[in-house]
Amino acid sequence: MESVTDNLLKVKATLPPGVGLVAVSKFHPAESILRCYEAGQRIFGESRVQELRVKQPALPADIEWHFIGHLQTNKVKYIAPYISLIHAVDSPALLREIDRRAAACGRTIRCLLELHVAAEASKQGFTPAECRAFLEQGEWKAWTHARICGVMCMATNTDDDLRVRSDFARVRDFFDEAKERWFSHDADFCERSYGMSHDYPIAIEQGATLVRIGTSIFGERTT
Ligand SMILES: *Cc1c(COP(=O)(O)O)cnc(C)c1O
């Protein structure tokens, strides 16, 4: 069996400069995370609050934890003291709660707006039209402890590369529009988080700045 460290280094070798790697460690044990940490990886992604609450105190304090899954408003408080980036902000209410909890901890939490561009109705996120309306409305400007740093998406789960490419391209276009209209003087608005194990080469071609890779590093998840 190949080691997670070998897998990590192989994946990293395929990433061009400027593309950050979120090693998605959900459902994998703390020991596997530590192997990657020892090989230099610092950014890890988790998608369940319960699991992160167990792993975070057990692992090195300088790990940058990214929350990549759907986050329930009532669970923000558990991760607010340490979370480094919340990828999938899918409602104004969630962003407002992140602001509130971050302020209470004396922190600023970086956030990405999740866009729903996939064909599956089950996926979460703002439609581009909803996201545009939210940004235009401007209430978020007062939420200074929740910092909007870019956009995130999951592409349609399909073998059709053309569809995947067009999902990512829509999100890239939305990023460019938002940058120009609302964030032109904001250097923090710079992240495009898309691409997983099976589609990240297309994501990179379409301008991803962060890719979220689990299976290609840690192997198949058993749960
Ligand atoms: C699990 C997950 C990933 C990683 O998926 P792999 O196919 O294992 O690389 C990426 N993004 C999100 C939001 C996930 O939930």
Coordinates of C-alpha atoms and ligand atoms in Angstrom, one line a residue:
M1 CA 0.0 0.0 0.0
E2 CA 1.3 3.4 -0.9
S3 CA 1.8 5.8 2.0
V4 CA -0.2 9.0 2.4
T5 CA 3.0 10.9 2.4
D6 CA 3.9 9.5 -1.1
N7 CA 0.4 10.4 -2.3
L8 CA 0.6 13.9 -0.8
L9 CA 4.0 14.6 -2.5
K10 CA 2.7 13.2 -5.8
V11 CA -0.4 15.5 -5.7
K12 CA 1.7 18.5 -4.7
A13 CA 4.0 17.9 -7.6
T14 CA 1.1 18.4 -10.0
L15 CA 0.1 21.8 -8.6
P16 CA 1.4 24.9 -10.3
P17 CA 2.7 27.8 -8.2
G18 CA -0.2 29.9 -6.8
V19 CA -2.6 26.9 -6.3
G20 CA -3.0 26.0 -2.7
L21 CA -3.7 22.5 -1.5
V22 CA -6.4 21.7 1.1
A23 CA -5.8 18.1 2.2
V24 CA -9.3 16.8 2.9
S25 CA -8.9 14.6 5.9
K26 CA -12.6 13.9 6.7
F27 CA -13.2 10.4 8.0
H28 CA -9.5 9.7 8.1
P29 CA -7.6 9.3 11.4
A30 CA -5.4 11.8 13.2
E31 CA -2.3 9.6 12.5
S32 CA -2.7 10.1 8.7
I33 CA -3.0 13.9 9.2
L34 CA 0.2 13.8 11.2
R35 CA 2.1 12.0 8.5
C36 CA 1.1 14.7 6.0
Y37 CA 1.9 17.4 8.6
E38 CA 5.4 15.9 9.0
A39 CA 5.8 16.0 5.2
G40 CA 5.1 19.8 5.4
Q41 CA 1.4 20.0 4.7
R42 CA -0.4 22.6 6.9
I43 CA -3.9 23.1 5.4
F44 CA -6.4 20.4 6.2
G45 CA -10.1 20.3 5.3
E46 CA -12.9 18.8 7.4
S47 CA -16.6 18.7 6.7
R48 CA -18.2 17.7 10.0
V49 CA -18.1 19.8 13.1
Q50 CA -18.1 16.9 15.5
E51 CA -15.2 15.3 13.9
L52 CA -13.2 18.5 13.8
R53 CA -13.9 19.1 17.4
V54 CA -12.1 15.9 18.3
K55 CA -9.2 16.2 15.8
Q56 CA -8.3 19.9 16.3
P57 CA -7.1 19.7 20.0
A58 CA -5.2 16.4 19.3
L59 CA -3.1 17.8 16.5
P60 CA -0.4 20.5 16.1
A61 CA -1.7 24.0 16.9
D62 CA -0.2 25.5 13.7
I63 CA -2.5 23.5 11.4
E64 CA -4.7 25.7 9.3
W65 CA -8.2 24.1 9.6
H66 CA -10.5 24.8 6.7
F67 CA -14.2 23.9 7.0
I68 CA -15.4 22.7 3.6
G69 CA -18.8 21.1 4.2
H70 CA -22.2 22.5 4.8
L71 CA -22.1 24.4 8.1
Q72 CA -25.2 24.7 10.3
T73 CA -25.6 28.1 11.9
N74 CA -26.0 26.7 15.4
K75 CA -22.5 25.0 15.1
V76 CA -20.5 28.0 14.1
K77 CA -19.7 28.7 17.8
Y78 CA -17.7 25.4 18.2
I79 CA -15.2 26.2 15.5
A80 CA -15.1 30.0 15.6
P81 CA -12.1 30.1 18.0
Y82 CA -9.7 28.5 15.6
I83 CA -11.1 27.9 12.1
S84 CA -9.0 29.5 9.4
L85 CA -11.3 29.5 6.4
I86 CA -14.9 28.5 5.9
H87 CA -15.4 27.5 2.3
A88 CA -19.1 26.9 1.9
V89 CA -21.0 29.9 3.2
D90 CA -24.4 29.4 1.5
S91 CA -26.7 31.9 3.2
P92 CA -26.7 35.5 4.6
A93 CA -27.8 34.1 8.0
L94 CA -24.7 31.9 8.2
L95 CA -22.4 34.7 7.3
R96 CA -24.0 36.9 9.9
E97 CA -23.6 34.2 12.6
I98 CA -19.9 33.7 11.6
D99 CA -19.4 37.5 12.1
R100 CA -21.1 37.4 15.4
R101 CA -19.1 34.5 16.7
A102 CA -15.8 35.7 15.3
A103 CA -16.3 39.1 17.0
A104 CA -17.0 37.3 20.3
C105 CA -13.6 35.6 20.0
G106 CA -11.8 38.7 18.9
R107 CA -11.1 37.2 15.5
T108 CA -11.7 37.7 11.9
I109 CA -12.7 34.6 10.0
R110 CA -12.1 34.3 6.3
C111 CA -15.1 33.0 4.3
L112 CA -15.9 31.9 0.8
L113 CA -19.4 32.2 -0.8
E114 CA -20.6 28.9 -2.2
L115 CA -22.1 29.0 -5.6
H116 CA -24.5 26.4 -6.8
V117 CA -23.7 25.8 -10.5
A118 CA -23.9 22.0 -10.6
A119 CA -26.7 20.1 -12.3
E120 CA -27.7 18.3 -9.1
A121 CA -30.5 20.0 -7.2
S122 CA -29.2 18.5 -3.9
K123 CA -26.0 20.7 -3.9
Q124 CA -26.0 23.7 -1.6
G125 CA -25.1 27.3 -2.3
F126 CA -26.3 30.6 -3.7
T127 CA -27.3 30.7 -7.3
P128 CA -25.2 33.4 -9.1
A129 CA -28.3 35.6 -9.2
E130 CA -28.9 35.2 -5.5
C131 CA -25.3 35.9 -4.7
R132 CA -25.3 39.0 -6.8
A133 CA -28.4 40.2 -5.1
F134 CA -26.9 39.6 -1.7
L135 CA -23.7 41.4 -2.5
E136 CA -25.6 44.3 -4.1
Q137 CA -27.8 44.7 -1.0
G138 CA -24.6 45.4 1.0
E139 CA -25.6 44.3 4.5
W140 CA -22.4 42.2 4.6
K141 CA -20.3 45.3 4.6
A142 CA -21.1 45.8 8.3
W143 CA -20.1 42.2 9.2
T144 CA -16.4 43.0 9.5
H145 CA -15.4 39.9 11.4
A146 CA -16.5 37.6 8.6
R147 CA -14.3 38.5 5.8
I148 CA -15.5 37.5 2.3
C149 CA -12.3 36.2 0.5
G150 CA -13.7 34.6 -2.6
V151 CA -15.9 31.9 -4.0
M152 CA -16.3 28.1 -3.9
C153 CA -18.2 25.5 -5.8
M154 CA -18.6 21.8 -6.4
A155 CA -18.9 20.9 -10.1
T156 CA -21.6 18.5 -11.4
N157 CA -20.7 14.9 -10.6
T158 CA -20.2 13.6 -14.1
D159 CA -17.7 12.1 -16.5
D160 CA -18.6 14.9 -19.0
D161 CA -15.5 17.1 -18.8
L162 CA -17.3 19.8 -20.8
R163 CA -19.9 20.2 -18.2
V164 CA -17.4 20.3 -15.4
R165 CA -15.3 22.8 -17.2
S166 CA -18.4 25.1 -17.8
D167 CA -19.4 24.8 -14.1
F168 CA -15.9 26.1 -13.1
A169 CA -15.9 28.7 -15.8
R170 CA -19.2 30.1 -14.5
V171 CA -17.7 30.5 -11.0
R172 CA -14.6 32.1 -12.4
D173 CA -16.7 34.6 -14.3
F174 CA -18.8 35.3 -11.2
F175 CA -15.6 35.9 -9.3
D176 CA -14.3 38.4 -11.9
E177 CA -17.6 40.2 -11.8
A178 CA -17.7 40.4 -8.0
K179 CA -14.1 41.5 -7.9
E180 CA -14.9 44.4 -10.2
R181 CA -18.2 45.4 -8.7
W182 CA -17.7 44.9 -5.0
F183 CA -14.1 44.0 -4.1
S184 CA -11.9 46.0 -6.5
H185 CA -10.0 47.6 -3.6
D186 CA -9.9 44.5 -1.5
A187 CA -6.8 42.4 -1.8
D188 CA -8.3 39.7 0.4
F189 CA -10.9 38.9 -2.1
C190 CA -8.6 36.5 -4.1
E191 CA -9.7 32.9 -3.7
R192 CA -11.4 30.5 -6.0
S193 CA -11.9 27.1 -4.3
Y194 CA -12.8 24.4 -6.7
G195 CA -11.5 21.0 -7.8
M196 CA -11.5 17.6 -6.0
S197 CA -9.5 14.4 -6.6
H198 CA -11.3 13.5 -9.9
D199 CA -11.6 17.0 -11.4
Y200 CA -8.9 19.2 -10.1
P201 CA -6.8 19.4 -13.3
I202 CA -9.8 21.0 -15.0
A203 CA -10.3 23.3 -12.0
I204 CA -6.7 24.5 -12.3
E205 CA -7.1 25.1 -16.0
Q206 CA -10.2 27.2 -15.0
G207 CA -8.3 29.4 -12.5
A208 CA -8.7 27.6 -9.1
T209 CA -6.5 29.1 -6.4
L210 CA -7.4 26.4 -3.8
V211 CA -8.0 22.7 -4.6
R212 CA -9.6 20.4 -2.1
I213 CA -8.2 16.9 -2.4
G214 CA -9.1 13.9 -0.2
T215 CA -9.2 10.5 -1.9
S216 CA -6.0 10.9 -4.0
I217 CA -4.1 11.6 -0.7
F218 CA -5.7 9.5 2.0
G219 CA -7.4 6.8 -0.1
E220 CA -11.1 5.9 -0.2
R221 CA -13.2 6.8 2.8
T222 CA -14.8 3.9 4.4
T223 CA -17.7 5.7 6.2
Ligands
LIG1 C1 -15.0 15.4 0.5 C2 -14.9 16.7 -0.2 C3 -13.8 17.0 -1.0 C4 -12.7 16.0 -1.4 O1 -13.2 15.0 -2.3 P1 -12.2 13.9 -2.9 O2 -13.0 13.3 -4.0 O3 -12.0 12.9 -1.8 O4 -11.0 14.5 -3.3 C5 -13.7 18.3 -1.6 N1 -14.7 19.2 -1.3 C6 -15.7 19.0 -0.5 C7 -16.7 20.0 -0.3 C8 -15.9 17.7 0.1 O5 -16.9 17.5 0.9

